[in-house]
mmCIF file with all atom_site columns, C-alpha atoms in Angstrom:
data_model
loop_
_atom_site.group_PDB
_atom_site.id
_atom_site.type_symbol
_atom_site.label_atom_id
_atom_site.label_alt_id
_atom_site.label_comp_id
_atom_site.label_asym_id
_atom_site.label_entity_id
_atom_site.label_seq_id
_atom_site.pdbx_PDB_ins_code
_atom_site.Cartn_x
_atom_site.Cartn_y
_atom_site.Cartn_z
_atom_site.occupancy
_atom_site.B_iso_or_equiv
_atom_site.pdbx_formal_charge
_atom_site.auth_seq_id
_atom_site.auth_comp_id
_atom_site.auth_asym_id
_atom_site.auth_atom_id
_atom_site.pdbx_PDB_model_num
ATOM 1  C CA . UNK P 1 1  ? 0.000   0.000  0.000   1.00 0.00 ? 1213 UNK P CA 1
ATOM 2  C CA . UNK P 1 2  ? 0.883   3.615  0.120   1.00 0.00 ? 1214 UNK P CA 1
ATOM 3  C CA . UNK P 1 3  ? 2.237   6.133  -0.301  1.00 0.00 ? 1215 UNK P CA 1
ATOM 4  C CA . UNK P 1 4  ? -0.606  7.655  1.746   1.00 0.00 ? 1216 UNK P CA 1
ATOM 5  C CA . UNK P 1 5  ? -1.664  5.985  4.981   1.00 0.00 ? 1217 UNK P CA 1
ATOM 6  C CA . UNK P 1 6  ? -5.244  4.669  5.137   1.00 0.00 ? 1218 UNK P CA 1
ATOM 7  C CA . UNK P 1 7  ? -7.668  7.226  6.500   1.00 0.00 ? 1219 UNK P CA 1
ATOM 8  C CA . UNK P 1 8  ? -11.216 8.474  6.461   1.00 0.00 ? 1220 UNK P CA 1
ATOM 9  C CA . UNK P 1 9  ? -11.037 8.899  2.678   1.00 0.00 ? 1221 UNK P CA 1
ATOM 10 C CA . UNK P 1 10 ? -10.016 5.261  2.031   1.00 0.00 ? 1222 UNK P CA 1
ATOM 11 C CA . UNK P 1 11 ? -6.616  3.848  0.999   1.00 0.00 ? 1223 UNK P CA 1
ATOM 12 C CA . UNK P 1 12 ? -3.887  4.279  -1.606  1.00 0.00 ? 1224 UNK P CA 1
ATOM 13 C CA . UNK P 1 13 ? -1.660  1.976  -3.617  1.00 0.00 ? 1225 UNK P CA 1
ATOM 14 C CA . UNK P 1 14 ? 1.059   2.681  -6.155  1.00 0.00 ? 1226 UNK P CA 1
ATOM 15 C CA . UNK P 1 15 ? 3.107   1.205  -8.944  1.00 0.00 ? 1227 UNK P CA 1
ATOM 16 C CA . UNK P 1 16 ? 6.281   3.013  -9.982  1.00 0.00 ? 1228 UNK P CA 1
ATOM 17 C CA . UNK P 1 17 ? 5.156   6.587  -10.715 1.00 0.00 ? 1229 UNK P CA 1
ATOM 18 C CA . UNK P 1 18 ? 1.368   6.117  -10.507 1.00 0.00 ? 1230 UNK P CA 1
ATOM 19 C CA . UNK P 1 19 ? -0.610  6.485  -7.268  1.00 0.00 ? 1231 UNK P CA 1
ATOM 20 C CA . UNK P 1 20 ? -4.082  4.951  -7.086  1.00 0.00 ? 1232 UNK P CA 1
ATOM 21 C CA . UNK P 1 21 ? -6.392  6.582  -4.559  1.00 0.00 ? 1233 UNK P CA 1
ATOM 22 C CA . UNK P 1 22 ? -9.244  4.288  -3.545  1.00 0.00 ? 1234 UNK P CA 1
ATOM 23 C CA . UNK P 1 23 ? -11.771 6.786  -2.267  1.00 0.00 ? 1235 UNK P CA 1
ATOM 24 C CA . UNK P 1 24 ? -14.345 4.959  -0.207  1.00 0.00 ? 1236 UNK P CA 1
ATOM 25 C CA . UNK P 1 25 ? -15.766 7.963  1.634   1.00 0.00 ? 1237 UNK P CA 1
ATOM 26 C CA . UNK P 1 26 ? -16.352 11.442 0.236   1.00 0.00 ? 1238 UNK P CA 1
ATOM 27 C CA . UNK P 1 27 ? -16.645 13.856 3.154   1.00 0.00 ? 1239 UNK P CA 1
ATOM 28 C CA . UNK P 1 28 ? -17.355 16.800 0.852   1.00 0.00 ? 1240 UNK P CA 1
ATOM 29 C CA . UNK P 1 29 ? -16.808 18.009 -2.683  1.00 0.00 ? 1241 UNK P CA 1
ATOM 30 C CA . UNK P 1 30 ? -13.018 17.835 -2.441  1.00 0.00 ? 1242 UNK P CA 1
ATOM 31 C CA . UNK P 1 31 ? -10.306 15.906 -0.622  1.00 0.00 ? 1243 UNK P CA 1
ATOM 32 C CA . UNK P 1 32 ? -6.920  17.238 0.489   1.00 0.00 ? 1244 UNK P CA 1
ATOM 33 C CA . UNK P 1 33 ? -3.670  15.253 0.407   1.00 0.00 ? 1245 UNK P CA 1
ATOM 34 C CA . UNK P 1 34 ? -0.094  16.277 1.260   1.00 0.00 ? 1246 UNK P CA 1
ATOM 35 C CA . UNK P 1 35 ? 2.126   17.037 -1.715  1.00 0.00 ? 1247 UNK P CA 1
ATOM 36 C CA . UNK P 1 36 ? 4.631   14.357 -2.740  1.00 0.00 ? 1248 UNK P CA 1
ATOM 37 C CA . UNK P 1 37 ? 8.022   14.949 -4.373  1.00 0.00 ? 1249 UNK P CA 1
ATOM 38 C CA . UNK P 1 38 ? 7.595   15.340 -8.109  1.00 0.00 ? 1250 UNK P CA 1
ATOM 39 C CA . UNK P 1 39 ? 4.923   16.841 -10.281 1.00 0.00 ? 1251 UNK P CA 1
ATOM 40 C CA . UNK P 1 40 ? 1.531   15.347 -11.145 1.00 0.00 ? 1252 UNK P CA 1
ATOM 41 C CA . UNK P 1 41 ? 1.505   15.077 -14.937 1.00 0.00 ? 1253 UNK P CA 1
ATOM 42 C CA . UNK P 1 42 ? -1.839  13.327 -15.381 1.00 0.00 ? 1254 UNK P CA 1
ATOM 43 C CA . UNK P 1 43 ? -4.886  12.553 -13.259 1.00 0.00 ? 1255 UNK P CA 1
ATOM 44 C CA . UNK P 1 44 ? -8.082  10.682 -14.037 1.00 0.00 ? 1256 UNK P CA 1
ATOM 45 C CA . UNK P 1 45 ? -11.015 8.859  -12.506 1.00 0.00 ? 1257 UNK P CA 1
ATOM 46 C CA . UNK P 1 46 ? -10.271 5.272  -13.482 1.00 0.00 ? 1258 UNK P CA 1
ATOM 47 C CA . UNK P 1 47 ? -13.852 4.197  -14.255 1.00 0.00 ? 1259 UNK P CA 1
ATOM 48 C CA . UNK P 1 48 ? -14.649 7.096  -16.594 1.00 0.00 ? 1260 UNK P CA 1
ATOM 49 C CA . UNK P 1 49 ? -11.161 8.051  -17.757 1.00 0.00 ? 1261 UNK P CA 1
ATOM 50 C CA . UNK P 1 50 ? -12.149 11.689 -17.234 1.00 0.00 ? 1262 UNK P CA 1
ATOM 51 C CA . UNK P 1 51 ? -9.655  14.108 -15.721 1.00 0.00 ? 1263 UNK P CA 1
ATOM 52 C CA . UNK P 1 52 ? -10.205 15.081 -12.095 1.00 0.00 ? 1264 UNK P CA 1
ATOM 53 C CA . UNK P 1 53 ? -9.965  18.648 -10.880 1.00 0.00 ? 1265 UNK P CA 1
ATOM 54 C CA . UNK P 1 54 ? -6.701  19.335 -9.078  1.00 0.00 ? 1266 UNK P CA 1
ATOM 55 C CA . UNK P 1 55 ? -5.524  22.368 -7.172  1.00 0.00 ? 1267 UNK P CA 1
ATOM 56 C CA . UNK P 1 56 ? -1.845  21.982 -6.253  1.00 0.00 ? 1268 UNK P CA 1
ATOM 57 C CA . UNK P 1 57 ? 0.032   24.125 -3.729  1.00 0.00 ? 1269 UNK P CA 1
ATOM 58 C CA . UNK P 1 58 ? 3.448   23.804 -2.148  1.00 0.00 ? 1270 UNK P CA 1
ATOM 59 C CA . UNK P 1 59 ? 2.196   21.787 0.825   1.00 0.00 ? 1271 UNK P CA 1
ATOM 60 C CA . UNK P 1 60 ? -0.862  19.915 -0.490  1.00 0.00 ? 1272 UNK P CA 1
ATOM 61 C CA . UNK P 1 61 ? -3.179  19.186 -3.350  1.00 0.00 ? 1273 UNK P CA 1
ATOM 62 C CA . UNK P 1 62 ? -6.956  19.149 -3.465  1.00 0.00 ? 1274 UNK P CA 1
ATOM 63 C CA . UNK P 1 63 ? -8.876  16.919 -5.804  1.00 0.00 ? 1275 UNK P CA 1
ATOM 64 C CA . UNK P 1 64 ? -12.506 16.685 -6.729  1.00 0.00 ? 1276 UNK P CA 1
ATOM 65 C CA . UNK P 1 65 ? -14.471 14.291 -8.885  1.00 0.00 ? 1277 UNK P CA 1
ATOM 66 C CA . UNK P 1 66 ? -17.991 15.175 -10.059 1.00 0.00 ? 1278 UNK P CA 1
ATOM 67 C CA . UNK P 1 67 ? -20.632 12.995 -8.398  1.00 0.00 ? 1279 UNK P CA 1
ATOM 68 C CA . UNK P 1 68 ? -21.598 11.581 -11.799 1.00 0.00 ? 1280 UNK P CA 1
ATOM 69 C CA . UNK P 1 69 ? -18.075 10.113 -12.144 1.00 0.00 ? 1281 UNK P CA 1
ATOM 70 C CA . UNK P 1 70 ? -17.887 8.647  -8.634  1.00 0.00 ? 1282 UNK P CA 1
ATOM 71 C CA . UNK P 1 71 ? -18.330 4.961  -7.990  1.00 0.00 ? 1283 UNK P CA 1
ATOM 72 C CA . UNK P 1 72 ? -20.836 4.173  -5.251  1.00 0.00 ? 1284 UNK P CA 1
ATOM 73 C CA . UNK P 1 73 ? -18.372 1.886  -3.448  1.00 0.00 ? 1285 UNK P CA 1
ATOM 74 C CA . UNK P 1 74 ? -14.804 2.735  -4.550  1.00 0.00 ? 1286 UNK P CA 1
ATOM 75 C CA . UNK P 1 75 ? -13.888 5.734  -6.700  1.00 0.00 ? 1287 UNK P CA 1
ATOM 76 C CA . UNK P 1 76 ? -10.392 5.064  -7.998  1.00 0.00 ? 1288 UNK P CA 1
ATOM 77 C CA . UNK P 1 77 ? -8.347  8.099  -8.987  1.00 0.00 ? 1289 UNK P CA 1
ATOM 78 C CA . UNK P 1 78 ? -4.972  7.578  -10.602 1.00 0.00 ? 1290 UNK P CA 1
ATOM 79 C CA . UNK P 1 79 ? -2.301  10.241 -10.299 1.00 0.00 ? 1291 UNK P CA 1
ATOM 80 C CA . UNK P 1 80 ? 0.693   9.928  -12.593 1.00 0.00 ? 1292 UNK P CA 1
ATOM 81 C CA . UNK P 1 81 ? 3.859   11.616 -11.332 1.00 0.00 ? 1293 UNK P CA 1
ATOM 82 C CA . UNK P 1 82 ? 6.944   12.636 -13.294 1.00 0.00 ? 1294 UNK P CA 1
ATOM 83 C CA . UNK P 1 83 ? 9.060   10.291 -11.122 1.00 0.00 ? 1295 UNK P CA 1
ATOM 84 C CA . UNK P 1 84 ? 8.714   7.130  -9.055  1.00 0.00 ? 1296 UNK P CA 1
ATOM 85 C CA . UNK P 1 85 ? 6.961   7.362  -5.698  1.00 0.00 ? 1297 UNK P CA 1
ATOM 86 C CA . UNK P 1 86 ? 8.631   4.197  -4.377  1.00 0.00 ? 1298 UNK P CA 1
ATOM 87 C CA . UNK P 1 87 ? 10.020  4.668  -0.881  1.00 0.00 ? 1299 UNK P CA 1
ATOM 88 C CA . UNK P 1 88 ? 7.396   7.235  0.147   1.00 0.00 ? 1300 UNK P CA 1
ATOM 89 C CA . UNK P 1 89 ? 5.071   4.862  2.024   1.00 0.00 ? 1301 UNK P CA 1
ATOM 90 C CA . UNK P 1 90 ? 3.580   6.125  5.257   1.00 0.00 ? 1302 UNK P CA 1
ATOM 91 C CA . UNK P 1 91 ? 2.594   9.686  4.332   1.00 0.00 ? 1303 UNK P CA 1
ATOM 92 C CA . UNK P 1 92 ? -0.252  10.730 6.687   1.00 0.00 ? 1304 UNK P CA 1
ATOM 93 C CA . UNK P 1 93 ? -3.371  12.341 5.248   1.00 0.00 ? 1305 UNK P CA 1
ATOM 94 C CA . UNK P 1 94 ? -5.048  15.091 7.296   1.00 0.00 ? 1306 UNK P CA 1
ATOM 95 C CA . UNK P 1 95 ? -8.477  14.070 8.568   1.00 0.00 ? 1307 UNK P CA 1
#
């Protein structure tokens, strides 16, 4: 798992430079995650293939997926970074 620790939002997994956010619980219109090293070069809701809305700052990024693109059980968002995220496991997500 990882790089983000499991939390109220759900869990994350990764493979090389792609992070998969398994969002099991939407607590509002957007979710906030701490920024990882590297730049997000592509983001999409896996089921629809549609881009997700991202707002990136120095310390975090916010993402939102329209309700029509959310899965009732597990909305999977993939974030492709410009470098590998291996070795970053255990990043806490603010609740």
